[in-house]
Structure formats: C-alpha cells, structure tokens
CSV table of C-alpha atoms in Angstrom, one decimal:
chain,number,residue,atom,x,y,z
I,39,UNK,CA,-48.3,-65.3,-14.8
I,40,UNK,CA,-51.6,-63.4,-15.1
I,41,UNK,CA,-53.4,-66.5,-16.2
I,42,UNK,CA,-51.8,-68.4,-13.3
I,43,UNK,CA,-53.2,-65.9,-10.9
I,44,UNK,CA,-56.7,-66.0,-12.4
I,45,UNK,CA,-56.6,-69.8,-12.2
I,46,UNK,CA,-55.5,-69.6,-8.6
I,47,UNK,CA,-58.2,-67.0,-7.8
I,48,UNK,CA,-60.8,-69.2,-9.5
I,49,UNK,CA,-59.8,-72.1,-7.3
I,50,UNK,CA,-59.9,-70.0,-4.2
I,51,UNK,CA,-63.1,-70.3,-2.1
I,52,UNK,CA,-63.4,-67.3,0.2
I,53,UNK,CA,-65.8,-69.2,2.4
I,54,UNK,CA,-63.2,-71.7,3.5
I,55,UNK,CA,-61.6,-70.2,6.6
I,56,UNK,CA,-57.9,-69.8,7.4
I,57,UNK,CA,-57.4,-71.8,10.6
I,58,UNK,CA,-54.8,-69.4,12.0
I,59,UNK,CA,-57.1,-66.5,11.4
I,60,UNK,CA,-60.0,-68.2,13.2
I,61,UNK,CA,-57.8,-68.9,16.2
I,62,UNK,CA,-56.2,-65.4,16.2
I,63,UNK,CA,-59.6,-63.7,16.0
I,64,UNK,CA,-60.8,-65.7,19.0
I,65,UNK,CA,-57.6,-65.0,20.9
I,66,UNK,CA,-57.5,-61.3,20.3
I,67,UNK,CA,-61.2,-61.0,20.9
I,68,UNK,CA,-60.8,-62.9,24.2
I,69,UNK,CA,-58.0,-60.5,25.2
I,70,UNK,CA,-60.2,-57.5,24.4
I,71,UNK,CA,-63.1,-59.0,26.4
I,72,UNK,CA,-60.9,-59.6,29.4
I,73,UNK,CA,-59.4,-56.1,29.2
I,74,UNK,CA,-62.8,-54.5,28.9
I,75,UNK,CA,-64.2,-56.6,31.8
I,76,UNK,CA,-61.2,-55.9,34.1
I,77,UNK,CA,-60.6,-52.2,33.4
I,78,UNK,CA,-63.3,-50.5,31.4
I,79,UNK,CA,-66.6,-51.7,32.6
I,80,UNK,CA,-65.7,-51.3,36.3
I,81,UNK,CA,-64.4,-47.8,35.7
I,82,UNK,CA,-67.5,-46.7,33.8
I,83,UNK,CA,-69.9,-48.4,36.2
I,84,UNK,CA,-68.2,-46.8,39.1
I,85,UNK,CA,-68.4,-43.4,37.4
I,86,UNK,CA,-72.1,-44.0,36.7
I,87,UNK,CA,-72.8,-45.2,40.2
I,88,UNK,CA,-71.0,-42.2,41.8
I,89,UNK,CA,-72.9,-39.8,39.5
I,90,UNK,CA,-76.2,-41.4,40.4
I,91,UNK,CA,-75.3,-41.3,44.1
I,92,UNK,CA,-74.2,-37.7,43.8
I,93,UNK,CA,-77.4,-36.7,42.1
I,94,UNK,CA,-79.6,-38.6,44.5
I,95,UNK,CA,-77.6,-37.4,47.5
I,96,UNK,CA,-77.8,-33.8,46.3
I,97,UNK,CA,-81.6,-34.1,45.9
I,98,UNK,CA,-81.9,-35.6,49.4
I,99,UNK,CA,-79.7,-32.9,50.9
I,100,UNK,CA,-81.7,-30.2,49.2
I,101,UNK,CA,-84.9,-31.7,50.5
I,102,UNK,CA,-83.5,-31.8,54.0
I,103,UNK,CA,-82.3,-28.3,53.8
I,104,UNK,CA,-85.7,-27.2,52.5
I,105,UNK,CA,-87.4,-28.9,55.4
I,106,UNK,CA,-85.0,-27.4,57.9
I,107,UNK,CA,-85.5,-23.9,56.4
I,108,UNK,CA,-89.3,-24.4,56.6
I,109,UNK,CA,-89.1,-25.5,60.2
I,110,UNK,CA,-86.8,-22.6,61.1
I,111,UNK,CA,-89.2,-20.2,59.4
I,112,UNK,CA,-92.2,-21.5,61.3
I,113,UNK,CA,-90.2,-21.3,64.5
I,114,UNK,CA,-89.2,-17.7,63.8
I,115,UNK,CA,-92.7,-16.8,63.0
I,116,UNK,CA,-93.9,-18.4,66.2
I,117,UNK,CA,-91.2,-16.5,68.1
I,118,UNK,CA,-92.3,-13.3,66.5
I,119,UNK,CA,-95.9,-13.8,67.4
I,120,UNK,CA,-94.9,-14.7,71.0
I,121,UNK,CA,-92.8,-11.5,71.2
I,122,UNK,CA,-95.6,-9.4,69.9
I,123,UNK,CA,-97.9,-11.0,72.5
I,124,UNK,CA,-95.4,-10.4,75.2
I,125,UNK,CA,-94.9,-6.8,74.2
I,126,UNK,CA,-98.7,-6.2,74.3
I,127,UNK,CA,-98.9,-7.9,77.7
I,128,UNK,CA,-96.1,-5.8,79.1
I,129,UNK,CA,-97.6,-2.6,77.7
I,130,UNK,CA,-100.9,-3.4,79.3
I,131,UNK,CA,-99.2,-4.2,82.6
I,132,UNK,CA,-97.2,-1.0,82.5
I,133,UNK,CA,-100.4,1.0,81.9
I,134,UNK,CA,-102.1,-0.7,84.8
I,135,UNK,CA,-99.0,-0.1,87.0
I,136,UNK,CA,-98.8,3.5,85.9
I,137,UNK,CA,-102.5,4.0,86.8
I,138,UNK,CA,-101.9,2.4,90.2
I,139,UNK,CA,-98.9,4.5,90.9
I,140,UNK,CA,-100.7,7.7,90.0
I,141,UNK,CA,-103.6,6.7,92.2
I,142,UNK,CA,-101.2,5.9,95.1
I,143,UNK,CA,-99.4,9.1,94.6
I,144,UNK,CA,-102.6,11.1,94.7
I,145,UNK,CA,-103.6,9.3,97.9
I,146,UNK,CA,-100.2,10.0,99.4
I,147,UNK,CA,-100.4,13.7,98.4
I,148,UNK,CA,-103.8,14.0,99.9
I,149,UNK,CA,-102.7,12.4,103.1
I,150,UNK,CA,-99.7,14.6,103.2
I,151,UNK,CA,-101.7,17.7,102.6
I,152,UNK,CA,-104.1,16.6,105.3
I,153,UNK,CA,-101.3,16.1,107.6
I,154,UNK,CA,-99.8,19.5,106.8
I,155,UNK,CA,-103.1,21.1,107.3
I,156,UNK,CA,-103.6,19.4,110.6
I,157,UNK,CA,-100.1,20.3,111.7
I,158,UNK,CA,-100.7,23.9,110.8
I,159,UNK,CA,-104.0,24.0,112.6
I,160,UNK,CA,-102.4,22.5,115.7
I,161,UNK,CA,-99.5,25.0,115.5
I,162,UNK,CA,-101.9,27.9,115.1
I,163,UNK,CA,-103.9,26.7,118.1
I,164,UNK,CA,-100.7,26.4,120.2
I,165,UNK,CA,-99.6,29.8,119.1
I,166,UNK,CA,-103.0,31.2,119.9
I,167,UNK,CA,-102.8,29.6,123.4
I,168,UNK,CA,-99.3,31.0,123.8
I,169,UNK,CA,-100.5,34.4,122.7
I,170,UNK,CA,-103.5,34.1,125.0
I,171,UNK,CA,-101.2,33.2,127.9
I,172,UNK,CA,-98.7,36.0,127.2
I,173,UNK,CA,-101.5,38.4,126.6
I,174,UNK,CA,-103.0,37.5,129.9
I,175,UNK,CA,-99.7,38.1,131.6
I,176,UNK,CA,-99.1,41.4,129.8
I,177,UNK,CA,-102.7,42.5,130.2
I,178,UNK,CA,-102.4,41.7,133.9
I,179,UNK,CA,-99.2,43.8,134.2
I,180,UNK,CA,-100.6,46.6,132.3
I,181,UNK,CA,-103.8,46.6,134.2
I,182,UNK,CA,-102.0,46.3,137.5
I,183,UNK,CA,-99.7,49.2,136.6
I,184,UNK,CA,-102.7,51.1,135.4
I,185,UNK,CA,-104.6,50.4,138.6
I,186,UNK,CA,-101.6,51.1,140.8
I,187,UNK,CA,-101.3,54.4,139.2
I,188,UNK,CA,-105.0,55.0,139.5
I,189,UNK,CA,-105.3,53.9,143.1
I,190,UNK,CA,-101.8,55.3,144.0
I,191,UNK,CA,-101.1,52.3,145.8
I,192,UNK,CA,-98.0,50.4,145.2
I,193,UNK,CA,-98.8,47.1,144.2
I,194,UNK,CA,-95.2,46.1,143.5
I,195,UNK,CA,-95.4,43.3,145.9
I,196,UNK,CA,-95.5,40.4,143.6
I,197,UNK,CA,-97.8,38.1,145.6
I,198,UNK,CA,-100.3,40.7,146.1
I,199,UNK,CA,-100.0,41.8,142.6
I,200,UNK,CA,-100.8,38.4,141.2
I,201,UNK,CA,-103.6,37.9,143.6
I,202,UNK,CA,-105.1,41.2,142.6
I,203,UNK,CA,-104.7,40.4,138.9
I,204,UNK,CA,-106.3,37.0,139.5
I,205,UNK,CA,-109.2,38.4,141.2
I,206,UNK,CA,-109.5,41.1,138.5
I,207,UNK,CA,-109.5,38.5,135.8
I,208,UNK,CA,-111.9,36.3,137.6
I,209,UNK,CA,-114.1,39.3,138.0
I,210,UNK,CA,-113.8,40.0,134.4
I,211,UNK,CA,-114.7,36.4,133.5
I,212,UNK,CA,-117.6,36.3,135.7
I,213,UNK,CA,-118.8,39.6,134.1
I,214,UNK,CA,-118.8,41.5,137.3
I,215,UNK,CA,-117.0,44.6,138.2
I,216,UNK,CA,-113.9,43.9,140.1
I,217,UNK,CA,-114.6,44.3,143.7
I,218,UNK,CA,-111.1,45.7,144.4
I,219,UNK,CA,-111.9,48.6,142.1
I,220,UNK,CA,-115.0,49.5,144.0
H,297,UNK,CA,-44.4,-46.5,-28.5
H,298,UNK,CA,-45.4,-47.9,-25.2
H,299,UNK,CA,-48.6,-45.9,-25.5
H,300,UNK,CA,-49.4,-47.4,-28.8
H,301,UNK,CA,-48.7,-50.9,-27.3
H,302,UNK,CA,-51.1,-50.2,-24.5
H,303,UNK,CA,-53.9,-49.0,-26.7
H,304,UNK,CA,-53.3,-52.0,-28.8
H,305,UNK,CA,-54.4,-54.3,-25.9
H,306,UNK,CA,-57.9,-53.2,-24.9
H,307,UNK,CA,-59.9,-54.9,-22.2
H,308,UNK,CA,-58.0,-58.1,-22.2
H,309,UNK,CA,-55.2,-56.3,-20.2
H,310,UNK,CA,-57.6,-55.7,-17.2
H,311,UNK,CA,-57.5,-58.2,-14.4
H,312,UNK,CA,-60.9,-58.1,-12.6
H,313,UNK,CA,-60.6,-58.3,-8.8
H,314,UNK,CA,-61.5,-61.6,-7.3
H,315,UNK,CA,-61.3,-63.6,-4.1
H,316,UNK,CA,-57.5,-63.8,-4.6
H,317,UNK,CA,-57.3,-60.1,-3.7
H,318,UNK,CA,-58.3,-61.0,-0.2
H,319,UNK,CA,-55.8,-63.7,0.2
H,320,UNK,CA,-52.9,-61.5,1.0
H,321,UNK,CA,-49.5,-63.1,1.3
H,322,UNK,CA,-47.8,-62.9,4.7
H,323,UNK,CA,-45.9,-59.7,5.6
H,324,UNK,CA,-42.4,-59.8,4.2
H,325,UNK,CA,-43.3,-62.3,1.5
H,326,UNK,CA,-44.7,-62.0,-2.1
H,327,UNK,CA,-47.1,-64.4,-3.7
H,328,UNK,CA,-44.3,-66.5,-5.0
H,329,UNK,CA,-42.1,-66.8,-1.9
H,330,UNK,CA,-44.7,-67.3,0.8
H,331,UNK,CA,-44.8,-70.7,2.5
H,332,UNK,CA,-48.1,-72.5,2.1
H,333,UNK,CA,-50.1,-75.4,3.6
H,334,UNK,CA,-53.1,-77.3,2.6
H,335,UNK,CA,-56.4,-76.9,4.5
H,336,UNK,CA,-59.8,-78.3,3.4
H,337,UNK,CA,-58.5,-78.6,-0.1
H,338,UNK,CA,-57.3,-75.0,-0.2
H,339,UNK,CA,-53.7,-73.8,-0.5
H,340,UNK,CA,-53.1,-71.3,2.3
H,341,UNK,CA,-50.3,-69.0,3.1
H,342,UNK,CA,-48.4,-69.6,6.3
H,343,UNK,CA,-47.3,-66.5,8.1
H,344,UNK,CA,-48.4,-63.3,9.7
H,345,UNK,CA,-50.8,-61.5,7.3
H,346,UNK,CA,-52.1,-57.9,7.4
H,347,UNK,CA,-55.6,-58.8,8.8
H,348,UNK,CA,-53.9,-60.6,11.6
H,349,UNK,CA,-52.0,-57.5,12.5
H,350,UNK,CA,-55.2,-55.5,12.2
H,351,UNK,CA,-56.8,-57.7,14.9
H,352,UNK,CA,-54.1,-56.9,17.3
H,353,UNK,CA,-54.1,-53.2,16.3
H,354,UNK,CA,-57.9,-53.0,16.9
H,355,UNK,CA,-57.5,-54.4,20.4
H,356,UNK,CA,-54.8,-51.9,21.2
H,357,UNK,CA,-56.9,-49.0,19.8
H,358,UNK,CA,-60.1,-49.9,21.5
H,359,UNK,CA,-58.5,-50.6,24.8
H,360,UNK,CA,-56.4,-47.4,24.7
H,361,UNK,CA,-59.4,-45.3,23.8
H,362,UNK,CA,-61.6,-46.7,26.5
H,363,UNK,CA,-58.9,-46.8,29.1
H,364,UNK,CA,-58.1,-43.1,28.6
H,365,UNK,CA,-61.7,-42.2,28.6
H,366,UNK,CA,-62.6,-44.1,31.7
H,367,UNK,CA,-59.5,-43.4,33.7
H,368,UNK,CA,-60.6,-40.2,35.4
H,369,UNK,CA,-64.1,-41.2,36.4
H,370,UNK,CA,-64.9,-37.6,36.8
H,371,UNK,CA,-68.3,-36.6,38.1
H,372,UNK,CA,-68.5,-34.0,35.3
H,373,UNK,CA,-67.0,-35.7,32.3
H,374,UNK,CA,-64.5,-34.0,30.0
H,375,UNK,CA,-64.7,-34.4,26.2
H,376,UNK,CA,-62.9,-37.7,26.0
H,377,UNK,CA,-64.7,-39.2,28.9
H,378,UNK,CA,-68.0,-38.0,27.5
H,379,UNK,CA,-67.4,-39.6,24.1
H,380,UNK,CA,-66.2,-42.8,25.9
H,381,UNK,CA,-69.3,-42.9,28.1
H,382,UNK,CA,-71.6,-42.3,25.2
H,383,UNK,CA,-70.0,-45.1,23.2
H,384,UNK,CA,-70.0,-47.4,26.2
H,385,UNK,CA,-73.6,-46.4,27.1
H,386,UNK,CA,-74.8,-47.0,23.6
H,387,UNK,CA,-73.9,-50.7,23.8
H,388,UNK,CA,-74.6,-51.0,27.5
H,389,UNK,CA,-78.1,-49.4,27.5
H,390,UNK,CA,-79.1,-49.3,23.9
H,391,UNK,CA,-78.2,-52.9,23.0
H,392,UNK,CA,-77.6,-55.0,26.1
H,393,UNK,CA,-80.1,-53.6,28.6
H,394,UNK,CA,-82.9,-52.9,26.2
H,395,UNK,CA,-82.6,-56.4,24.7
H,396,UNK,CA,-81.7,-58.6,27.5
H,397,UNK,CA,-83.5,-56.8,30.3
H,398,UNK,CA,-82.2,-55.0,33.3
H,399,UNK,CA,-82.0,-58.1,35.4
H,400,UNK,CA,-79.4,-60.1,33.5
H,401,UNK,CA,-77.8,-57.7,31.1
H,402,UNK,CA,-74.8,-56.6,33.3
H,403,UNK,CA,-72.8,-59.8,33.0
H,404,UNK,CA,-73.0,-59.7,29.2
H,405,UNK,CA,-71.9,-56.0,29.0
H,406,UNK,CA,-68.1,-56.7,28.8
H,407,UNK,CA,-68.7,-59.2,26.0
H,408,UNK,CA,-71.1,-57.1,24.0
H,409,UNK,CA,-69.1,-53.9,24.4
H,410,UNK,CA,-66.0,-55.6,23.3
H,411,UNK,CA,-67.8,-57.4,20.4
H,412,UNK,CA,-69.4,-54.2,19.1
H,413,UNK,CA,-66.2,-52.2,19.0
H,414,UNK,CA,-64.1,-55.1,17.9
H,415,UNK,CA,-66.3,-55.5,14.8
H,416,UNK,CA,-66.8,-51.8,14.3
H,417,UNK,CA,-63.1,-50.9,14.3
H,418,UNK,CA,-62.1,-53.9,12.2
H,419,UNK,CA,-64.8,-53.0,9.7
H,420,UNK,CA,-63.6,-49.4,9.5
H,421,UNK,CA,-60.1,-50.6,8.8
H,422,UNK,CA,-61.6,-51.1,5.3
H,423,UNK,CA,-61.8,-47.4,4.8
H,424,UNK,CA,-58.9,-46.0,6.7
H,425,UNK,CA,-56.2,-44.9,4.2
H,426,UNK,CA,-53.1,-47.0,4.5
H,427,UNK,CA,-54.9,-50.0,5.9
H,428,UNK,CA,-57.9,-50.3,3.6
H,429,UNK,CA,-58.8,-53.8,4.4
H,430,UNK,CA,-61.9,-54.8,6.3
H,431,UNK,CA,-60.7,-57.6,8.7
H,432,UNK,CA,-63.9,-59.5,8.5
H,433,UNK,CA,-63.7,-59.9,4.8
H,434,UNK,CA,-61.7,-62.9,5.9
H,435,UNK,CA,-64.3,-65.5,6.5
H,436,UNK,CA,-62.5,-67.3,9.3
H,437,UNK,CA,-62.6,-64.2,11.5
H,438,UNK,CA,-66.3,-63.8,11.1
H,439,UNK,CA,-66.8,-67.5,11.8
H,440,UNK,CA,-64.9,-67.3,15.0
H,441,UNK,CA,-67.0,-64.5,16.4
H,442,UNK,CA,-70.2,-66.1,15.3
H,443,UNK,CA,-69.2,-69.4,16.8
H,444,UNK,CA,-68.4,-67.7,20.1
H,445,UNK,CA,-71.8,-66.0,20.1
H,446,UNK,CA,-73.4,-69.4,19.4
H,447,UNK,CA,-71.5,-71.0,22.3
H,448,UNK,CA,-72.4,-68.1,24.6
H,449,UNK,CA,-76.1,-68.0,24.0
H,450,UNK,CA,-76.5,-71.8,24.1
H,451,UNK,CA,-74.4,-72.1,27.2
H,452,UNK,CA,-76.3,-69.4,29.2
H,453,UNK,CA,-79.6,-71.0,28.1
H,454,UNK,CA,-78.5,-74.4,29.1
H,455,UNK,CA,-77.2,-73.2,32.4
H,456,UNK,CA,-80.4,-71.5,33.2
H,457,UNK,CA,-82.9,-74.1,32.0
H,458,UNK,CA,-80.9,-77.3,31.9
H,459,UNK,CA,-80.1,-79.0,28.6
H,460,UNK,CA,-83.6,-80.5,28.2
H,461,UNK,CA,-85.4,-77.4,29.3
H,462,UNK,CA,-83.3,-75.2,27.0
H,463,UNK,CA,-83.9,-77.4,24.0
H,464,UNK,CA,-87.6,-77.5,24.7
H,465,UNK,CA,-87.6,-73.7,25.1
H,466,UNK,CA,-85.8,-73.2,21.7
H,467,UNK,CA,-87.6,-75.9,19.7
H,468,UNK,CA,-91.2,-76.3,21.0
H,469,UNK,CA,-93.3,-73.3,20.2
H,470,UNK,CA,-95.9,-72.4,22.8
H,471,UNK,CA,-99.5,-73.3,22.2
H,472,UNK,CA,-98.8,-75.9,19.6
H,473,UNK,CA,-99.9,-79.5,20.2
H,474,UNK,CA,-100.1,-82.8,18.4
H,475,UNK,CA,-98.8,-83.8,15.0
H,476,UNK,CA,-97.8,-80.3,14.0
H,477,UNK,CA,-95.0,-80.5,16.5
H,478,UNK,CA,-93.4,-83.3,14.5
H,479,UNK,CA,-93.1,-80.7,11.8
H,480,UNK,CA,-92.3,-77.7,13.8
H,481,UNK,CA,-89.7,-79.1,16.3
H,482,UNK,CA,-87.1,-80.0,13.7
H,483,UNK,CA,-87.7,-76.7,11.9
H,484,UNK,CA,-87.3,-74.7,15.1
H,485,UNK,CA,-84.2,-76.6,16.0
H,486,UNK,CA,-82.8,-76.0,12.5
H,487,UNK,CA,-83.5,-72.3,12.6
H,488,UNK,CA,-82.7,-71.5,16.3
H,489,UNK,CA,-79.7,-73.8,16.8
H,490,UNK,CA,-78.1,-74.5,13.5
H,491,UNK,CA,-78.8,-71.6,11.1
H,492,UNK,CA,-78.2,-68.7,13.5
H,493,UNK,CA,-74.4,-68.9,13.7
H,494,UNK,CA,-74.2,-69.4,10.0
H,495,UNK,CA,-76.3,-66.4,9.1
H,496,UNK,CA,-74.5,-64.3,11.8
H,497,UNK,CA,-71.1,-65.1,10.3
H,498,UNK,CA,-72.1,-64.9,6.6
H,499,UNK,CA,-74.0,-61.6,7.0
H,500,UNK,CA,-70.9,-60.0,8.4
H,501,UNK,CA,-68.4,-61.7,6.2
H,502,UNK,CA,-70.4,-61.2,2.9
H,503,UNK,CA,-71.1,-57.6,3.5
H,504,UNK,CA,-67.5,-56.8,4.2
H,505,UNK,CA,-66.2,-59.0,1.4
H,506,UNK,CA,-68.7,-57.7,-1.2
H,507,UNK,CA,-68.3,-54.1,-0.2
H,508,UNK,CA,-64.5,-54.2,-0.4
H,509,UNK,CA,-64.7,-56.1,-3.7
H,510,UNK,CA,-66.9,-53.3,-5.1
H,511,UNK,CA,-64.4,-50.7,-3.9
H,512,UNK,CA,-61.5,-52.5,-5.5
H,513,UNK,CA,-63.4,-52.9,-8.7
H,514,UNK,CA,-64.2,-49.2,-9.0
H,515,UNK,CA,-60.7,-48.2,-8.0
H,516,UNK,CA,-58.9,-50.6,-10.3
H,517,UNK,CA,-61.4,-50.3,-13.1
H,518,UNK,CA,-61.3,-46.5,-12.9
H,519,UNK,CA,-57.6,-46.5,-13.0
H,520,UNK,CA,-57.5,-48.9,-16.0
H,521,UNK,CA,-60.1,-46.9,-17.9
H,522,UNK,CA,-58.3,-43.6,-17.2
H,523,UNK,CA,-54.8,-44.6,-17.9
H,524,UNK,CA,-54.9,-47.4,-20.3
H,525,UNK,CA,-57.7,-46.6,-22.8
H,526,UNK,CA,-58.3,-43.9,-25.3
H,527,UNK,CA,-61.3,-42.1,-26.7
H,528,UNK,CA,-64.3,-41.5,-24.5
H,529,UNK,CA,-63.7,-44.4,-22.0
H,530,UNK,CA,-61.4,-42.3,-19.7
H,531,UNK,CA,-64.6,-40.4,-18.9
H,532,UNK,CA,-66.1,-43.7,-17.7
H,533,UNK,CA,-63.0,-44.0,-15.5
H,534,UNK,CA,-63.8,-40.6,-13.9
H,535,UNK,CA,-67.3,-41.8,-13.3
H,536,UNK,CA,-65.9,-45.0,-11.8
H,537,UNK,CA,-64.0,-42.9,-9.3
H,538,UNK,CA,-67.1,-41.0,-8.5
H,539,UNK,CA,-68.8,-44.3,-7.9
H,540,UNK,CA,-65.9,-45.3,-5.7
H,541,UNK,CA,-66.6,-42.3,-3.5
H,542,UNK,CA,-70.3,-43.0,-3.4
H,543,UNK,CA,-69.8,-46.7,-2.5
H,544,UNK,CA,-67.3,-45.6,0.2
H,545,UNK,CA,-69.9,-43.5,1.9
H,546,UNK,CA,-72.3,-46.4,1.6
H,547,UNK,CA,-69.7,-48.7,3.1
H,548,UNK,CA,-69.3,-46.3,6.1
H,549,UNK,CA,-73.0,-47.0,6.8
H,550,UNK,CA,-72.8,-50.7,6.2
H,551,UNK,CA,-69.7,-51.1,8.4
H,552,UNK,CA,-71.4,-49.5,11.4
H,553,UNK,CA,-74.7,-51.3,10.6
H,554,UNK,CA,-73.1,-54.7,10.4
H,555,UNK,CA,-71.4,-54.2,13.8
H,556,UNK,CA,-74.7,-53.1,15.2
H,557,UNK,CA,-76.7,-56.0,13.7
H,558,UNK,CA,-74.2,-58.6,14.8
H,559,UNK,CA,-74.3,-57.4,18.5
H,560,UNK,CA,-78.0,-56.8,18.4
H,561,UNK,CA,-78.7,-60.3,17.2
H,562,UNK,CA,-76.2,-61.8,19.7
H,563,UNK,CA,-78.0,-60.0,22.5
H,564,UNK,CA,-81.4,-61.1,21.2
H,565,UNK,CA,-80.2,-64.7,21.1
H,566,UNK,CA,-79.0,-64.4,24.6
H,567,UNK,CA,-82.3,-62.8,25.7
H,568,UNK,CA,-84.2,-65.6,23.9
H,569,UNK,CA,-82.0,-68.2,25.7
H,570,UNK,CA,-82.6,-66.6,29.1
H,571,UNK,CA,-86.4,-66.1,28.5
H,572,UNK,CA,-88.8,-67.8,30.9
H,573,UNK,CA,-91.1,-70.4,29.6
H,574,UNK,CA,-94.0,-68.8,27.8
C-alpha cells in the first residue's frame, strides 16, 4: 500500500490544476470582491470623507472665529478710544462751562451789590429828606413856641403861625435876621 | 517486541512527504473510497476538499472582520475600526494609490483590497493550528487569481487605448526604431502579455507549496527520528522540530510577503496598462 502511494505520488503533477478548485477560487473571490465593493469600500470611504470634511470644516470654523474675534477686538479698542476722547471733550466742556458760570455769577453778584448799594443810597436820601421835612416842621413849631413865649404873643392861630414860620425860615435861608423878630 | 521490530526497520519505514500530501481526499472520504475523474492525464478526486472549504471560510472571515470594523463609521475610530481602517488603508493608499496614481486607483480598490486579504488569509491558513493547509499550495487556486489579474489589466488597458494602441504600448519600447524592433516586439509581447500571469501564479503557488512541504518534512521527519529510531538520531529529531519552528516563523513572513507581492505586481500591471504613451 505504501508503495502504491509512492507510485501515485510520483505520478502526481502538482502543477496541473484541479478544475473545480479553479472555478471555486474564482467564484469565492468574485463574491468577496462584490461584498467588499458593496459594503466595505463605501463605508470606509464615507468615514474617510466625513473625517476629512470634519477636519477641514473645523479648521475653517476656527479661522472664521479667529477673524471674528480680531474684528471684535479692533472694534472694542476703537470704541474705547472714542470713549476716552469723548470723556476728555466732556471734561473740557465742563471746565469751560464752569468758568463761564463762575464769571456770570460774579457779574450777577456785582450787579446785585450795585443795585443794593443804589437802593440803600436812595433810601438814605429819602429818609434824609423826610428827616429834613419833619425837622423843618418841628423846628418851626419849636421856634414858634419859643418866639410866642418870647414875644408873649399868642401865635396859636395856625395861618398866622405858618406864615410867621415861613418868613422866619426864609429869613434864615437868606441869611438875614428875621424881620418879625426886630 | 514491537520496539525491536521498529528498530529493525531503519529509514526504509519513513515515507517522505510529496505532492500527494497536497492532494487531499474529499471530506468524508478516505483515499480509497473517494470518487475520481480524469483531467489532463491526472486522476483527481471528485468532492468537496478542505482547501475548498477554506476558500469559503476566508471570504466569511474577511467580510465579517471588515464589516464589523466599517459598520460604525465613527469620526474617532474605536480599536476594531482603527485596525480595519489601517488594513484597508494599507492596500488602498500603500498599494493602489501609490502604484496606480490618485486619478484612476479608486475603481480598483475593491478588487485589490479583496485580493490582498483573500491571499493573505488563505496563506495564513497554512499556519493556523487545526487548519494548517495553505490554500494556494493548490495550483489551480493560484492560476485562477493570476488569470483574473491578467484579464483585468489587459482589459482596462484595451479599454483605455484600444486593442491596437494597447498592444503598441505594451510591446513597442519607446525610442527604439528600425530593425531592433523586430527583435524587441516579440520579446516584449512575450514578457508583458504571456509570462506575467504565469510568474504571478507560480510565484504564489510555489512559495506556498514549498513552504508547506518543508514544514511537513520537518514535522514528519522529526516525529520519525524521535519515535522510531534509537541511539543519537532522536536528537536530530529534536533539532528537526526546532527547524520546524524556525521555518514556521519564516513562513509567516513569506505568506504576508507573497500576498503583498501578488497585489503589488497586479497594481503595477494595471498602472502600466493605464499609462499614457511615453
């Protein structure tokens, strides 16, 4: 039996193919190619494409964000500069306004004081006039009384009295001695 | 007594492995009972053999692995998807794109990916315990794949350049004129059209066949020396097992390398067939 097998093996040429094996290899390989083509390649390619898109999209998004942030920063800086400028302008204006107000106030106070002064002066003048008038009346009465007593003549009659006083005063003003007294 | 009888028959009792060890009888049959038929002067078994089952098993394994790996399509891949993507990307980018060029390669990716892993897994069946038979040590299997590669690269070349243009591209070297062409054109035709599929098939088949033969020899020889001889020769049996392990490691390399070379050459032939006139 062993010799049979050796003889059989000697006759066997491994290079001559088994037809069924050739066909089966082709069939199974074709099945594998179809399966790979239908399920595996699309799945992997889709995963690769999605990953590429995600990475590229992420990079683009980051760039956009960066640009936005830069723009916002520039805008904020500009706003800050504007605000500083505005503040300086307002301060300057306030200073000017304050100076103007102080000057106006001073002017008003001066006017007021002048007015009060004028008012006082007028009042004093009026009071003086009043004093002069009342003094004149009192002085007249005193002088009349005094003269009546001196001359013993009743000068109670009012008309006469005032006439005498007038004359007396006129005499006084003219610097002459009252004629009635002589 | 039996021990004495065994020592009495020295080396004559050892049957060296031969091509017959690759001609497995169909599953469920022994050598004697299997039905046979004649093909090209050879007596062949008729029935489902182990390498045929291995072909189907490899398709199931490869598809299952890649299907599970590619199913989730996650943006950030898990372990399985990462391994799948790396394996797929190795053939897609490292073989197909780099050889064929980014313009045309995509339509060959399914074919080349399937080819690479089909050969790789079937080769590694030669080392997997319990299977231990490289499918492509059966010449017919290697012939089939090589023939398919031959059809593919000639077909795409003819579709792109037309039959005449393609034959001119493959057989007329650029910059050669005159009488030398009479010598070169048949030579180029022979090498580019006729020899390519033969070398492609034989390289794969012969590597798997010889590698497996070597492993059988060291395994059976070691066993025989260890169990059926006396004196110092069992030591040689141990050495034989050590050699078996060494050759197994070498075979791991050869199996991957043959799959790589087969696919690399196929994609180079496709690239050559698609090349523009130089």
